[in-house]
Amino acid sequence: MTADPMDRTVQDDRAPVEADATPSHGTADETMPYVEIIEAADPVWLFGLSGKERLLRQLSQKPGMLSLVAAGPRLILDADCLYDAPVLEWLLQHPDRAVEADGARGCHASAKLVKAARAWMEGRDAAPAGLEIASPQEIAQAYRSALRKREAPYCLRVSDIGARAAEKRLFQGSYKGVTDVVTKYLWPLPAFHVTRLCARLHLSPNMVTSLSAILVVAAFWFFWIGAFAPGLLAAWGMTFLDTVDGKLARTTLTSSKWGNVFDHGIDLIHPPFWYWAWAHGLVASAGEAAPLWLDPALLVIVGGYIAGRLIEGYFIARFKMELHIWRRFDSFFRLIVSRRNPNLVLLSLALLIATPTTGFLWVALWTVLSLLVHLVQILQAESQHRRAALESWLDQSSSYSSVEQ
């Protein structure tokens, strides 16, 4: 069964997208493919979306690459299949090419091959002569710069692997490879289940980010009055939701410019305020004058945070890549560098085994050590840059490691 013409395939009232991702109806250029979706007899819903709706949202992110002209070439896709973004991009750009992996298929056929290609897609006939077939691994690079990881592209048939496995694959694909130790190792399992729940409840990523912003304020207030335990609970809740909102946006294809600014703006601004509130809370909870070292320690932590972000920005501007993806060591150090989540680990451990004051000192010391490491990284990068342009170890096929998936 084939989908309706392009003006209904690329816009579906049941699959609303945020304003910044309004689908394009394409153009009348007959060299561009007209999209045709083979619908599944029994659709499997993943993160609240049917296969057709997922494809509609993916295609809405490709403005100007699809045609209104049904008589020309066609991009023929199967609603029962998951197409990784690089795979779909490759199909859009290459006529008379197809992808196949374990029964999952997709193709971009020229006008003369459309009928035969459709029969092949539906399993009624062999692939037509002139249709070049490749596997996902052959047509797209494994390096994902936006997600800072190496990951093999995929094309999967949902009915073959099951809804749960398909959702896990989509969720895995939405996760960044280089991040802090908490986000990388502690949050994935609970975040997967909460992301699924949010999708089923039709919660938008911006709704999750708004709840995260409320927890930012709650954590600040609790820290300010010296109620460190509830403050840490609110802070950890915020960091968890900070993981969920991004995964929800990617798995449901509802990213927007405003959502990106909202989420990253909160992430960038709030940590210094938490440290300031913690310092104030140390005095408020003790009911006595602040120790002499408290203000210098606060200046070190806040100044170190700002300096660290400026160093990262300088690295991107100077070397055209993020600091934490240059070498294996740099990716490892991102796990524990003095940023919000590793610092919360120090503060939480101190509250359990020592004192809130001790935790604040630990964060100050770790901030200084992290800055020293950053300065060494900059010096090493400048030295390397004199000889050759820097290249990320993740962008080298010989450096592939499943750890970064």
Short mmCIF file of C-alpha atoms in Angstrom, two decimals:
data_model
loop_
_atom_site.label_atom_id
_atom_site.label_comp_id
_atom_site.label_asym_id
_atom_site.label_seq_id
_atom_site.Cartn_x
_atom_site.Cartn_y
_atom_site.Cartn_z
CA MET A 1 0.00 0.00 0.00
CA THR A 2 1.43 3.34 -0.97
CA ALA A 3 1.02 6.70 0.67
CA ASP A 4 -0.99 9.58 -0.73
CA PRO A 5 0.72 12.17 -2.97
CA MET A 6 3.46 14.39 -1.69
CA ASP A 7 1.21 17.19 -0.46
CA ARG A 8 -0.27 14.77 2.07
CA THR A 9 2.80 12.64 2.73
CA VAL A 10 5.07 15.44 3.88
CA GLN A 11 2.40 17.15 5.98
CA ASP A 12 0.26 15.11 8.38
CA ASP A 13 -2.16 16.63 10.89
CA ARG A 14 -1.59 13.72 13.26
CA ALA A 15 2.15 14.39 13.37
CA PRO A 16 2.47 18.02 14.50
CA VAL A 17 5.94 19.49 14.65
CA GLU A 18 7.20 22.58 16.41
CA ALA A 19 7.06 25.86 14.55
CA ASP A 20 10.75 25.87 13.72
CA ALA A 21 10.49 22.48 12.03
CA THR A 22 7.49 23.07 9.74
CA PRO A 23 7.64 20.57 6.87
CA SER A 24 8.56 21.79 3.43
CA HIS A 25 6.37 20.83 0.48
CA GLY A 26 9.42 20.70 -1.74
CA THR A 27 9.61 22.24 -5.18
CA ALA A 28 8.49 21.49 -8.71
CA ASP A 29 12.01 20.47 -9.73
CA GLU A 30 11.65 17.13 -11.53
CA THR A 31 15.25 16.19 -10.71
CA MET A 32 14.31 15.94 -7.04
CA PRO A 33 12.52 12.84 -5.78
CA TYR A 34 8.83 12.66 -5.00
CA VAL A 35 8.38 10.72 -1.76
CA GLU A 36 6.32 7.57 -1.52
CA ILE A 37 5.83 5.72 1.77
CA ILE A 38 4.85 2.07 1.84
CA GLU A 39 2.66 1.85 4.92
CA ALA A 40 2.84 -1.02 7.37
CA ALA A 41 -0.20 -3.29 7.66
CA ASP A 42 0.08 -3.19 11.46
CA PRO A 43 2.02 -0.02 12.46
CA VAL A 44 4.37 -0.25 15.43
CA TRP A 45 4.48 2.89 17.54
CA LEU A 46 7.87 4.04 18.82
CA PHE A 47 8.10 6.90 21.31
CA GLY A 48 4.52 7.85 20.47
CA LEU A 49 5.02 7.90 16.69
CA SER A 50 3.96 5.51 13.98
CA GLY A 51 6.50 4.64 11.31
CA LYS A 52 4.84 6.95 8.81
CA GLU A 53 4.76 9.86 11.26
CA ARG A 54 8.43 9.34 12.06
CA LEU A 55 9.33 9.48 8.38
CA LEU A 56 7.22 12.60 7.92
CA ARG A 57 9.14 14.35 10.66
CA GLN A 58 12.47 13.21 9.28
CA LEU A 59 11.55 14.45 5.82
CA SER A 60 10.29 17.77 7.20
CA GLN A 61 13.90 18.46 8.21
CA LYS A 62 15.00 18.27 4.55
CA PRO A 63 13.46 21.41 3.02
CA GLY A 64 14.05 21.90 -0.67
CA MET A 65 15.13 18.29 -1.29
CA LEU A 66 11.75 16.82 -2.29
CA SER A 67 9.56 17.44 -5.32
CA LEU A 68 5.84 17.95 -5.88
CA VAL A 69 6.14 16.27 -9.28
CA ALA A 70 4.95 12.65 -9.10
CA ALA A 71 6.13 11.80 -12.61
CA GLY A 72 9.84 12.10 -11.85
CA PRO A 73 12.20 10.14 -9.59
CA ARG A 74 10.88 8.76 -6.31
CA LEU A 75 12.21 8.27 -2.82
CA ILE A 76 10.48 5.04 -1.78
CA LEU A 77 10.54 4.31 1.94
CA ASP A 78 8.97 1.65 4.14
CA ALA A 79 7.03 2.81 7.21
CA ASP A 80 8.06 -0.42 8.95
CA CYS A 81 11.72 0.57 8.74
CA LEU A 82 13.95 2.87 10.77
CA TYR A 83 16.31 4.91 8.60
CA ASP A 84 19.26 6.52 10.34
CA ALA A 85 19.63 10.20 9.44
CA PRO A 86 22.88 9.72 7.42
CA VAL A 87 21.25 6.87 5.50
CA LEU A 88 18.21 8.96 4.61
CA GLU A 89 20.47 11.85 3.60
CA TRP A 90 22.44 9.55 1.31
CA LEU A 91 19.30 8.22 -0.35
CA LEU A 92 18.02 11.73 -0.98
CA GLN A 93 21.22 12.72 -2.74
CA HIS A 94 21.77 9.62 -4.90
CA PRO A 95 19.27 8.52 -7.57
CA ASP A 96 19.10 4.85 -8.56
CA ARG A 97 20.65 3.87 -5.25
CA ALA A 98 19.16 1.72 -2.51
CA VAL A 99 19.98 0.60 0.99
CA GLU A 100 19.28 -2.89 2.31
CA ALA A 101 20.04 -4.52 5.65
CA ASP A 102 18.40 -7.72 6.93
CA GLY A 103 15.20 -7.13 5.00
CA ALA A 104 14.97 -3.39 5.68
CA ARG A 105 14.99 -1.44 2.43
CA GLY A 106 14.80 2.05 1.02
CA CYS A 107 15.55 3.45 -2.42
CA HIS A 108 15.75 6.53 -4.62
CA ALA A 109 14.64 5.41 -8.08
CA SER A 110 14.68 7.35 -11.32
CA ALA A 111 11.39 7.58 -13.22
CA LYS A 112 12.15 4.57 -15.42
CA LEU A 113 12.91 2.34 -12.42
CA VAL A 114 10.07 3.41 -10.13
CA LYS A 115 7.69 0.54 -10.89
CA ALA A 116 10.35 -2.16 -10.60
CA ALA A 117 11.87 -0.54 -7.52
CA ARG A 118 8.48 -0.46 -5.80
CA ALA A 119 7.99 -4.16 -6.53
CA TRP A 120 11.41 -4.87 -4.99
CA MET A 121 10.62 -2.72 -1.96
CA GLU A 122 7.39 -4.67 -1.41
CA GLY A 123 9.17 -8.02 -1.81
CA ARG A 124 7.29 -8.94 -5.00
CA ASP A 125 10.29 -9.06 -7.30
CA ALA A 126 14.07 -8.93 -7.44
CA ALA A 127 15.92 -5.64 -7.48
CA PRO A 128 15.86 -4.10 -10.97
CA ALA A 129 19.01 -3.82 -13.02
CA GLY A 130 20.49 -0.37 -12.64
CA LEU A 131 19.56 -0.01 -8.97
CA GLU A 132 22.78 -0.01 -6.95
CA ILE A 133 22.30 -1.52 -3.48
CA ALA A 134 24.55 -0.81 -0.50
CA SER A 135 24.54 -1.55 3.22
CA PRO A 136 24.22 1.28 5.78
CA GLN A 137 27.83 0.80 6.81
CA GLU A 138 29.01 1.31 3.22
CA ILE A 139 27.19 4.56 2.58
CA ALA A 140 27.72 6.72 5.67
CA GLN A 141 30.52 7.57 8.04
CA ALA A 142 30.40 6.24 11.58
CA TYR A 143 31.53 9.53 13.11
CA ARG A 144 28.73 11.79 14.40
CA SER A 145 30.21 15.20 15.17
CA ALA A 146 26.98 16.59 16.63
CA LEU A 147 26.79 13.76 19.16
CA ARG A 148 30.54 13.43 19.69
CA LYS A 149 30.75 9.70 19.01
CA ARG A 150 31.40 6.97 16.48
CA GLU A 151 28.38 4.84 15.71
CA ALA A 152 27.62 2.63 12.75
CA PRO A 153 24.62 3.84 10.69
CA TYR A 154 21.58 1.60 10.57
CA CYS A 155 18.51 0.62 8.57
CA LEU A 156 16.23 -1.69 10.57
CA ARG A 157 12.90 -3.42 10.07
CA VAL A 158 10.88 -2.70 13.19
CA SER A 159 8.56 -5.71 12.95
CA ASP A 160 11.59 -8.01 12.87
CA ILE A 161 13.39 -6.68 15.93
CA GLY A 162 10.36 -5.63 18.00
CA ALA A 163 9.22 -2.31 19.41
CA ARG A 164 11.38 -2.40 22.56
CA ALA A 165 14.60 -3.14 20.66
CA ALA A 166 13.75 -0.47 18.08
CA GLU A 167 13.14 2.12 20.81
CA LYS A 168 16.41 1.20 22.50
CA ARG A 169 18.23 1.65 19.19
CA LEU A 170 16.65 5.06 18.65
CA PHE A 171 17.46 6.08 22.21
CA GLN A 172 21.05 4.91 21.89
CA GLY A 173 21.37 6.95 18.72
CA SER A 174 20.19 10.06 20.57
CA TYR A 175 22.88 9.83 23.25
CA LYS A 176 26.12 11.78 23.16
CA GLY A 177 29.29 9.73 23.27
CA VAL A 178 31.56 12.19 25.07
CA THR A 179 29.99 13.57 28.23
CA ASP A 180 30.32 13.40 32.02
CA VAL A 181 30.45 10.17 33.99
CA VAL A 182 26.95 10.53 35.46
CA THR A 183 25.23 11.23 32.16
CA LYS A 184 27.16 8.48 30.38
CA TYR A 185 26.88 5.63 32.88
CA LEU A 186 24.18 6.38 35.48
CA TRP A 187 21.35 8.08 33.57
CA PRO A 188 20.87 5.98 30.38
CA LEU A 189 18.66 3.21 31.81
CA PRO A 190 16.26 5.39 33.85
CA ALA A 191 16.32 8.10 31.16
CA PHE A 192 15.20 5.56 28.55
CA HIS A 193 12.11 4.64 30.54
CA VAL A 194 11.25 8.24 31.47
CA THR A 195 11.71 9.35 27.85
CA ARG A 196 9.28 6.62 26.73
CA LEU A 197 6.80 7.75 29.38
CA CYS A 198 7.06 11.40 28.36
CA ALA A 199 6.46 10.46 24.72
CA ARG A 200 3.38 8.42 25.61
CA LEU A 201 2.03 11.29 27.71
CA HIS A 202 2.65 13.66 24.77
CA LEU A 203 4.94 15.86 26.86
CA SER A 204 7.13 18.12 24.76
CA PRO A 205 10.86 18.56 25.37
CA ASN A 206 10.20 22.18 26.35
CA MET A 207 7.79 21.02 29.06
CA VAL A 208 10.52 18.81 30.50
CA THR A 209 13.02 21.67 30.28
CA SER A 210 10.55 23.95 32.09
CA LEU A 211 10.31 21.46 34.97
CA SER A 212 14.10 21.31 34.95
CA ALA A 213 14.21 25.12 35.29
CA ILE A 214 11.89 24.93 38.32
CA LEU A 215 14.28 22.45 39.95
CA VAL A 216 17.18 24.83 39.24
CA VAL A 217 15.43 27.49 41.33
CA ALA A 218 14.46 24.97 44.03
CA ALA A 219 18.04 23.73 44.36
CA PHE A 220 19.30 27.32 44.60
CA TRP A 221 16.84 28.11 47.40
CA PHE A 222 17.62 25.00 49.41
CA PHE A 223 21.37 25.59 49.08
CA TRP A 224 20.87 29.24 50.07
CA ILE A 225 19.21 28.34 53.39
CA GLY A 226 21.65 25.54 54.14
CA ALA A 227 19.23 22.68 53.43
CA PHE A 228 21.85 20.79 51.45
CA ALA A 229 20.18 17.36 51.27
CA PRO A 230 16.92 18.50 49.64
CA GLY A 231 18.96 20.92 47.54
CA LEU A 232 21.03 18.05 46.16
CA LEU A 233 17.88 16.04 45.46
CA ALA A 234 16.51 18.95 43.43
CA ALA A 235 19.87 19.44 41.69
CA TRP A 236 20.16 15.77 40.73
CA GLY A 237 16.56 15.82 39.53
CA MET A 238 17.41 18.77 37.32
CA THR A 239 20.46 17.04 35.84
CA PHE A 240 18.40 13.94 35.11
CA LEU A 241 15.70 15.94 33.32
CA ASP A 242 18.47 17.75 31.45
CA THR A 243 19.28 14.36 29.95
CA VAL A 244 15.66 13.43 29.29
CA ASP A 245 14.65 16.59 27.42
CA GLY A 246 17.38 16.22 24.82
CA LYS A 247 16.68 12.52 24.29
CA LEU A 248 12.95 13.22 24.01
CA ALA A 249 13.60 15.88 21.37
CA ARG A 250 15.78 13.56 19.30
CA THR A 251 13.67 10.40 19.58
CA THR A 252 10.44 12.25 18.73
CA LEU A 253 12.08 14.57 16.19
CA THR A 254 10.71 17.67 17.89
CA SER A 255 13.87 19.75 18.23
CA SER A 256 13.49 23.50 17.78
CA LYS A 257 15.77 26.54 17.86
CA TRP A 258 13.97 27.91 20.90
CA GLY A 259 14.20 24.58 22.72
CA ASN A 260 17.92 24.43 22.03
CA VAL A 261 18.47 27.97 23.35
CA PHE A 262 16.22 27.34 26.37
CA ASP A 263 17.95 24.11 27.35
CA HIS A 264 21.55 25.18 26.76
CA GLY A 265 20.95 28.62 28.22
CA ILE A 266 19.87 27.09 31.53
CA ASP A 267 22.81 24.66 31.46
CA LEU A 268 25.29 27.48 30.90
CA ILE A 269 24.00 29.99 33.44
CA HIS A 270 22.88 28.15 36.56
CA PRO A 271 26.03 26.41 37.97
CA PRO A 272 27.73 29.58 39.36
CA PHE A 273 24.49 30.49 41.16
CA TRP A 274 24.39 27.08 42.80
CA TYR A 275 27.96 27.50 44.07
CA TRP A 276 27.16 30.97 45.38
CA ALA A 277 24.06 29.61 47.16
CA TRP A 278 26.08 26.72 48.64
CA ALA A 279 28.63 29.17 50.05
CA HIS A 280 25.85 31.30 51.54
CA GLY A 281 24.21 28.19 52.96
CA LEU A 282 27.41 27.18 54.76
CA VAL A 283 27.19 30.40 56.77
CA ALA A 284 23.39 30.30 57.17
CA SER A 285 23.39 26.75 58.50
CA ALA A 286 26.30 27.38 60.90
CA GLY A 287 24.84 30.59 62.32
CA GLU A 288 28.26 32.21 62.53
CA ALA A 289 30.62 34.38 60.53
CA ALA A 290 31.98 33.02 57.27
CA PRO A 291 35.46 31.45 57.45
CA LEU A 292 38.19 33.53 55.85
CA TRP A 293 38.75 31.05 53.04
CA LEU A 294 35.12 30.89 51.91
CA ASP A 295 35.06 33.93 49.61
CA PRO A 296 38.38 33.06 47.90
CA ALA A 297 37.14 29.48 47.38
CA LEU A 298 33.92 30.80 45.84
CA LEU A 299 35.89 33.08 43.52
CA VAL A 300 38.05 30.12 42.47
CA ILE A 301 35.04 27.92 41.72
CA VAL A 302 33.01 30.53 39.86
CA GLY A 303 36.03 32.05 38.11
CA GLY A 304 37.27 28.58 37.22
CA TYR A 305 33.91 27.64 35.75
CA ILE A 306 33.86 30.76 33.57
CA ALA A 307 37.49 30.29 32.57
CA GLY A 308 36.84 26.67 31.66
CA ARG A 309 33.98 27.56 29.37
CA LEU A 310 36.04 30.33 27.76
CA ILE A 311 38.87 27.88 27.16
CA GLU A 312 36.47 25.47 25.48
CA GLY A 313 35.14 28.29 23.32
CA TYR A 314 38.66 29.35 22.39
CA PHE A 315 39.52 25.78 21.41
CA ILE A 316 36.55 25.59 19.05
CA ALA A 317 37.32 28.98 17.49
CA ARG A 318 41.03 28.26 17.15
CA PHE A 319 41.09 24.59 16.15
CA LYS A 320 37.59 24.06 14.69
CA MET A 321 36.68 21.24 17.05
CA GLU A 322 35.63 20.71 20.63
CA LEU A 323 38.38 20.33 23.20
CA HIS A 324 36.97 17.07 24.53
CA ILE A 325 37.05 15.16 21.25
CA TRP A 326 40.64 15.82 20.22
CA ARG A 327 42.40 12.82 21.82
CA ARG A 328 41.32 9.80 23.83
CA PHE A 329 42.61 11.45 27.00
CA ASP A 330 40.55 14.57 26.33
CA SER A 331 37.39 12.46 25.93
CA PHE A 332 38.21 10.58 29.13
CA PHE A 333 38.86 13.79 31.04
CA ARG A 334 35.44 15.11 30.00
CA LEU A 335 33.98 12.36 32.20
CA ILE A 336 35.39 13.92 35.37
CA VAL A 337 36.32 17.53 34.52
CA SER A 338 35.16 20.19 36.97
CA ARG A 339 31.69 20.73 35.56
CA ARG A 340 28.26 20.55 37.18
CA ASN A 341 27.70 16.81 37.45
CA PRO A 342 31.18 15.76 38.66
CA ASN A 343 31.08 18.65 41.14
CA LEU A 344 27.69 17.48 42.41
CA VAL A 345 29.24 14.05 42.98
CA LEU A 346 31.91 15.69 45.20
CA LEU A 347 29.32 17.71 47.11
CA SER A 348 27.09 14.66 47.59
CA LEU A 349 29.95 12.47 48.82
CA ALA A 350 31.01 15.16 51.26
CA LEU A 351 27.49 15.43 52.64
CA LEU A 352 27.45 11.66 53.20
CA ILE A 353 30.90 11.07 54.65
CA ALA A 354 32.22 14.46 55.75
CA THR A 355 30.69 17.95 55.82
CA PRO A 356 29.21 20.40 53.28
CA THR A 357 32.22 22.62 53.94
CA THR A 358 34.60 19.83 52.95
CA GLY A 359 32.70 19.30 49.72
CA PHE A 360 33.01 22.98 48.84
CA LEU A 361 36.78 22.78 49.34
CA TRP A 362 36.96 19.64 47.20
CA VAL A 363 35.17 21.43 44.37
CA ALA A 364 37.54 24.41 44.65
CA LEU A 365 40.62 22.17 44.50
CA TRP A 366 39.24 20.12 41.60
CA THR A 367 38.44 23.33 39.73
CA VAL A 368 42.07 24.46 40.01
CA LEU A 369 43.38 21.06 38.88
CA SER A 370 40.96 20.97 35.93
CA LEU A 371 42.07 24.42 34.81
CA LEU A 372 45.71 23.33 34.91
CA VAL A 373 44.87 20.34 32.73
CA HIS A 374 43.03 22.64 30.30
CA LEU A 375 46.03 24.94 30.06
CA VAL A 376 48.28 21.99 29.26
CA GLN A 377 45.79 20.83 26.61
CA ILE A 378 45.85 24.28 25.00
CA LEU A 379 49.66 24.36 24.94
CA GLN A 380 49.81 20.88 23.42
CA ALA A 381 47.19 21.81 20.82
CA GLU A 382 49.09 24.95 19.83
CA SER A 383 52.25 22.91 19.42
CA GLN A 384 50.49 20.29 17.31
CA HIS A 385 48.73 22.94 15.23
CA ARG A 386 52.07 24.37 14.09
CA ARG A 387 52.81 21.04 12.37
CA ALA A 388 49.36 20.00 11.15
CA ALA A 389 45.68 20.67 11.66
CA LEU A 390 44.17 18.92 14.64
CA GLU A 391 42.01 15.88 13.96
CA SER A 392 39.62 14.22 16.37
CA TRP A 393 40.48 10.67 17.32
CA LEU A 394 36.78 9.88 16.86
CA ASP A 395 37.02 10.88 13.21
CA GLN A 396 39.65 8.26 12.47
CA SER A 397 38.31 4.89 11.36
CA SER A 398 41.23 3.08 12.98
CA SER A 399 40.28 4.54 16.32
CA TYR A 400 36.80 3.05 16.49
CA SER A 401 35.87 1.92 19.96
CA SER A 402 32.57 0.52 21.20
CA VAL A 403 33.12 2.47 24.40
CA GLU A 404 32.14 5.63 22.53
CA GLN A 405 28.84 4.26 21.30
#
